[in-house]
mmCIF file of C-alpha atoms in Angstrom:
data_model
loop_
_atom_site.group_PDB
_atom_site.id
_atom_site.type_symbol
_atom_site.label_atom_id
_atom_site.label_comp_id
_atom_site.label_asym_id
_atom_site.label_seq_id
_atom_site.Cartn_x
_atom_site.Cartn_y
_atom_site.Cartn_z
ATOM 1 C CA MET A 28 0.759 10.822 -16.204
ATOM 2 C CA SER A 29 2.710 7.968 -14.969
ATOM 3 C CA LEU A 30 3.633 7.262 -11.289
ATOM 4 C CA LEU A 31 7.421 8.053 -11.889
ATOM 5 C CA GLU A 32 6.826 11.410 -13.550
ATOM 6 C CA ARG A 33 4.060 12.327 -10.739
ATOM 7 C CA LEU A 34 7.218 11.327 -8.200
ATOM 8 C CA ASN A 35 9.412 13.506 -9.973
ATOM 9 C CA ASN A 36 7.497 16.209 -10.402
ATOM 10 C CA ASP A 37 6.585 16.179 -6.634
ATOM 11 C CA MET A 38 10.024 15.863 -5.770
ATOM 12 C CA LYS A 39 10.919 18.854 -7.706
ATOM 13 C CA GLN A 40 7.960 20.871 -5.941
ATOM 14 C CA ALA A 41 9.156 19.527 -2.711
ATOM 15 C CA MET A 42 12.810 20.820 -3.360
ATOM 16 C CA LYS A 43 11.288 24.439 -4.312
ATOM 17 C CA SER A 44 9.280 24.537 -1.055
ATOM 18 C CA LYS A 45 11.810 23.037 1.291
ATOM 19 C CA GLU A 46 9.556 20.272 2.231
ATOM 20 C CA LYS A 47 12.252 17.826 3.828
ATOM 21 C CA ASP A 48 10.012 14.906 5.052
ATOM 22 C CA LYS A 49 8.270 15.059 1.811
ATOM 23 C CA LEU A 50 11.254 15.118 -0.398
ATOM 24 C CA SER A 51 13.020 12.192 1.614
ATOM 25 C CA VAL A 52 9.958 10.040 1.498
ATOM 26 C CA ILE A 53 9.472 10.568 -2.489
ATOM 27 C CA ARG A 54 13.437 9.911 -2.984
ATOM 28 C CA MET A 55 12.915 6.844 -0.781
ATOM 29 C CA VAL A 56 9.764 5.539 -2.810
ATOM 30 C CA LYS A 57 11.592 6.302 -5.885
ATOM 31 C CA ALA A 58 14.911 4.430 -5.039
ATOM 32 C CA SER A 59 12.584 1.307 -4.187
ATOM 33 C CA MET A 60 10.983 1.513 -7.727
ATOM 34 C CA GLN A 61 14.439 1.563 -9.407
ATOM 35 C CA ASN A 62 15.882 -1.280 -7.124
ATOM 36 C CA GLU A 63 12.521 -3.158 -8.248
ATOM 37 C CA ALA A 64 13.287 -2.461 -11.794
ATOM 38 C CA ILE A 65 16.777 -3.460 -11.576
ATOM 39 C CA LYS A 66 15.727 -6.821 -9.690
ATOM 40 C CA LEU A 67 13.179 -7.773 -12.399
ATOM 41 C CA GLY A 68 15.864 -6.601 -15.508
ATOM 42 C CA VAL A 69 13.584 -4.212 -16.706
ATOM 43 C CA LYS A 70 13.857 -0.565 -17.717
ATOM 44 C CA GLU A 71 10.664 0.736 -16.545
ATOM 45 C CA LEU A 72 7.838 -1.064 -14.139
ATOM 46 C CA SER A 73 4.633 -1.567 -15.416
ATOM 47 C CA ASP A 74 1.814 0.167 -13.397
ATOM 48 C CA ASP A 75 0.960 -3.475 -11.503
ATOM 49 C CA GLN A 76 4.630 -3.551 -10.562
ATOM 50 C CA GLU A 77 4.794 0.217 -9.292
ATOM 51 C CA LEU A 78 1.341 -0.540 -6.983
ATOM 52 C CA THR A 79 3.487 -3.546 -5.639
ATOM 53 C CA VAL A 80 6.356 -1.529 -4.655
ATOM 54 C CA LEU A 81 4.245 1.423 -3.450
ATOM 55 C CA THR A 82 2.152 -1.106 -1.432
ATOM 56 C CA ARG A 83 5.082 -2.667 0.200
ATOM 57 C CA GLU A 84 6.477 0.890 0.936
ATOM 58 C CA LEU A 85 3.126 1.495 2.788
ATOM 59 C CA LYS A 86 3.110 -1.759 4.580
ATOM 60 C CA GLN A 87 6.609 -1.436 6.074
ATOM 61 C CA ARG A 88 5.965 1.953 7.367
ATOM 62 C CA LYS A 89 2.571 0.633 9.384
ATOM 63 C CA ASP A 90 4.457 -2.281 10.666
ATOM 64 C CA SER A 91 7.205 0.091 11.980
ATOM 65 C CA LEU A 92 4.452 2.700 13.115
ATOM 66 C CA HIS A 93 2.829 -0.473 15.266
ATOM 67 C CA GLU A 94 6.114 -1.475 16.618
ATOM 68 C CA PHE A 95 7.205 1.987 17.683
ATOM 69 C CA ASP A 96 3.903 2.703 18.962
ATOM 70 C CA LYS A 97 4.065 -0.305 21.422
ATOM 71 C CA ALA A 98 7.784 0.528 22.138
ATOM 72 C CA GLY A 99 6.041 4.268 23.164
ATOM 73 C CA ARG A 100 8.369 6.142 20.693
ATOM 74 C CA GLU A 101 6.138 9.141 20.147
ATOM 75 C CA ASP A 102 8.910 10.743 18.189
ATOM 76 C CA LEU A 103 9.043 8.146 15.708
ATOM 77 C CA VAL A 104 5.431 7.405 15.697
ATOM 78 C CA GLU A 105 4.738 11.115 14.370
ATOM 79 C CA LYS A 106 7.568 10.785 11.649
ATOM 80 C CA LEU A 107 6.041 7.494 10.130
ATOM 81 C CA ARG A 108 2.443 8.988 10.549
ATOM 82 C CA THR A 109 3.614 11.810 8.127
ATOM 83 C CA GLU A 110 5.752 9.447 5.989
ATOM 84 C CA ILE A 111 2.444 7.181 5.514
ATOM 85 C CA SER A 112 0.228 10.079 4.583
ATOM 86 C CA ILE A 113 2.653 11.203 2.134
ATOM 87 C CA VAL A 114 2.911 7.347 0.483
ATOM 88 C CA GLU A 115 -0.893 7.322 0.636
ATOM 89 C CA VAL A 116 -1.078 10.233 -1.756
ATOM 90 C CA TYR A 117 0.272 7.832 -4.541
ATOM 91 C CA MET A 118 -1.941 4.919 -3.607
ATOM 92 C CA PRO A 119 -5.076 4.136 -5.771
ATOM 93 C CA LYS A 120 -8.499 5.133 -3.841
ATOM 94 C CA GLN A 121 -9.202 2.775 -1.189
ATOM 95 C CA LEU A 122 -12.379 0.748 -1.193
ATOM 96 C CA SER A 123 -14.656 0.986 1.692
ATOM 97 C CA GLU A 124 -15.619 -1.629 4.002
ATOM 98 C CA GLU A 125 -18.911 -2.271 2.283
ATOM 99 C CA GLU A 126 -17.129 -2.821 -0.933
ATOM 100 C CA VAL A 127 -14.626 -5.065 0.193
ATOM 101 C CA SER A 128 -17.181 -7.130 1.793
ATOM 102 C CA GLU A 129 -19.200 -7.445 -1.377
ATOM 103 C CA ILE A 130 -16.258 -8.545 -3.231
ATOM 104 C CA VAL A 131 -15.448 -11.105 -0.810
ATOM 105 C CA LYS A 132 -18.971 -12.356 -0.864
ATOM 106 C CA GLN A 133 -19.322 -12.637 -4.511
ATOM 107 C CA THR A 134 -15.512 -14.605 -4.745
ATOM 108 C CA ILE A 135 -16.571 -16.807 -2.237
ATOM 109 C CA LEU A 136 -19.576 -17.816 -4.270
ATOM 110 C CA GLU A 137 -17.564 -18.013 -7.574
ATOM 111 C CA ALA A 138 -15.103 -19.952 -5.917
ATOM 112 C CA GLY A 139 -17.670 -22.406 -4.375
ATOM 113 C CA ALA A 140 -15.981 -22.188 -0.939
ATOM 114 C CA LYS A 141 -18.141 -23.824 2.072
ATOM 115 C CA SER A 142 -15.615 -23.468 5.048
ATOM 116 C CA LYS A 143 -12.553 -22.037 6.787
ATOM 117 C CA ALA A 144 -10.650 -24.892 5.017
ATOM 118 C CA ASP A 145 -11.351 -23.001 1.550
ATOM 119 C CA MET A 146 -9.806 -19.949 2.964
ATOM 120 C CA GLY A 147 -6.768 -19.924 0.971
ATOM 121 C CA LYS A 148 -8.537 -20.443 -1.969
ATOM 122 C CA VAL A 149 -10.876 -17.632 -1.452
ATOM 123 C CA MET A 150 -7.921 -15.338 -0.594
ATOM 124 C CA ALA A 151 -5.947 -16.084 -3.719
ATOM 125 C CA ALA A 152 -8.817 -15.224 -5.661
ATOM 126 C CA ILE A 153 -9.518 -11.851 -3.972
ATOM 127 C CA MET A 154 -6.353 -10.277 -3.605
ATOM 128 C CA PRO A 155 -5.770 -9.524 -7.485
ATOM 129 C CA LYS A 156 -8.931 -7.856 -7.553
ATOM 130 C CA VAL A 157 -8.268 -5.781 -4.570
ATOM 131 C CA LYS A 158 -4.405 -5.240 -4.729
ATOM 132 C CA GLY A 159 -3.592 -1.761 -3.734
ATOM 133 C CA LYS A 160 -6.975 -0.681 -3.021
ATOM 134 C CA ALA A 161 -7.621 -2.746 0.408
ATOM 135 C CA ASP A 162 -5.551 -3.814 3.344
ATOM 136 C CA GLY A 163 -5.017 -7.469 3.387
ATOM 137 C CA SER A 164 -5.719 -7.718 6.905
ATOM 138 C CA LEU A 165 -9.117 -6.236 6.370
ATOM 139 C CA VAL A 166 -9.876 -8.721 3.531
ATOM 140 C CA ASN A 167 -9.074 -11.658 5.798
ATOM 141 C CA LYS A 168 -11.230 -10.592 8.500
ATOM 142 C CA PHE A 169 -13.871 -10.407 5.884
ATOM 143 C CA VAL A 170 -13.229 -13.888 4.609
ATOM 144 C CA GLN A 171 -13.210 -15.491 8.148
ATOM 145 C CA GLN A 172 -16.584 -13.633 8.944
ATOM 146 C CA HIS A 173 -18.033 -14.874 5.763
ATOM 147 C CA LEU A 174 -16.777 -18.504 5.720
ATOM 148 C CA SER A 175 -17.503 -19.222 9.684
#
């Protein structure tokens, strides 16, 4: 079942069970996917493109969560935590820190990186491997650790 089909089914279910938060988030994600398809001039997004949109939606919410938390807006923080948990359901299984560390070590060896000057080259090689499965800041942290 494609992601769009899953979103449609979950949207119907959310309507039936009157889950307003879930319905709202699913509609926002679907709208983002449709906008991306229009922007790219395609009828349907590929799995990779869908993952890109989902990742972007999740990142926007996490960034907003951080800002609202700093501002002490607990009402908005709770709402965003709920939205994040709903979006995360559609994301692929996340890699553990150990798995990310192993991928980083392997990629550093493959790229022949020696110092922090090679960080851009290593990050460019790693990110496609962990797309949607690991947070970029976590990958960045491990790359810095292993290159120092």
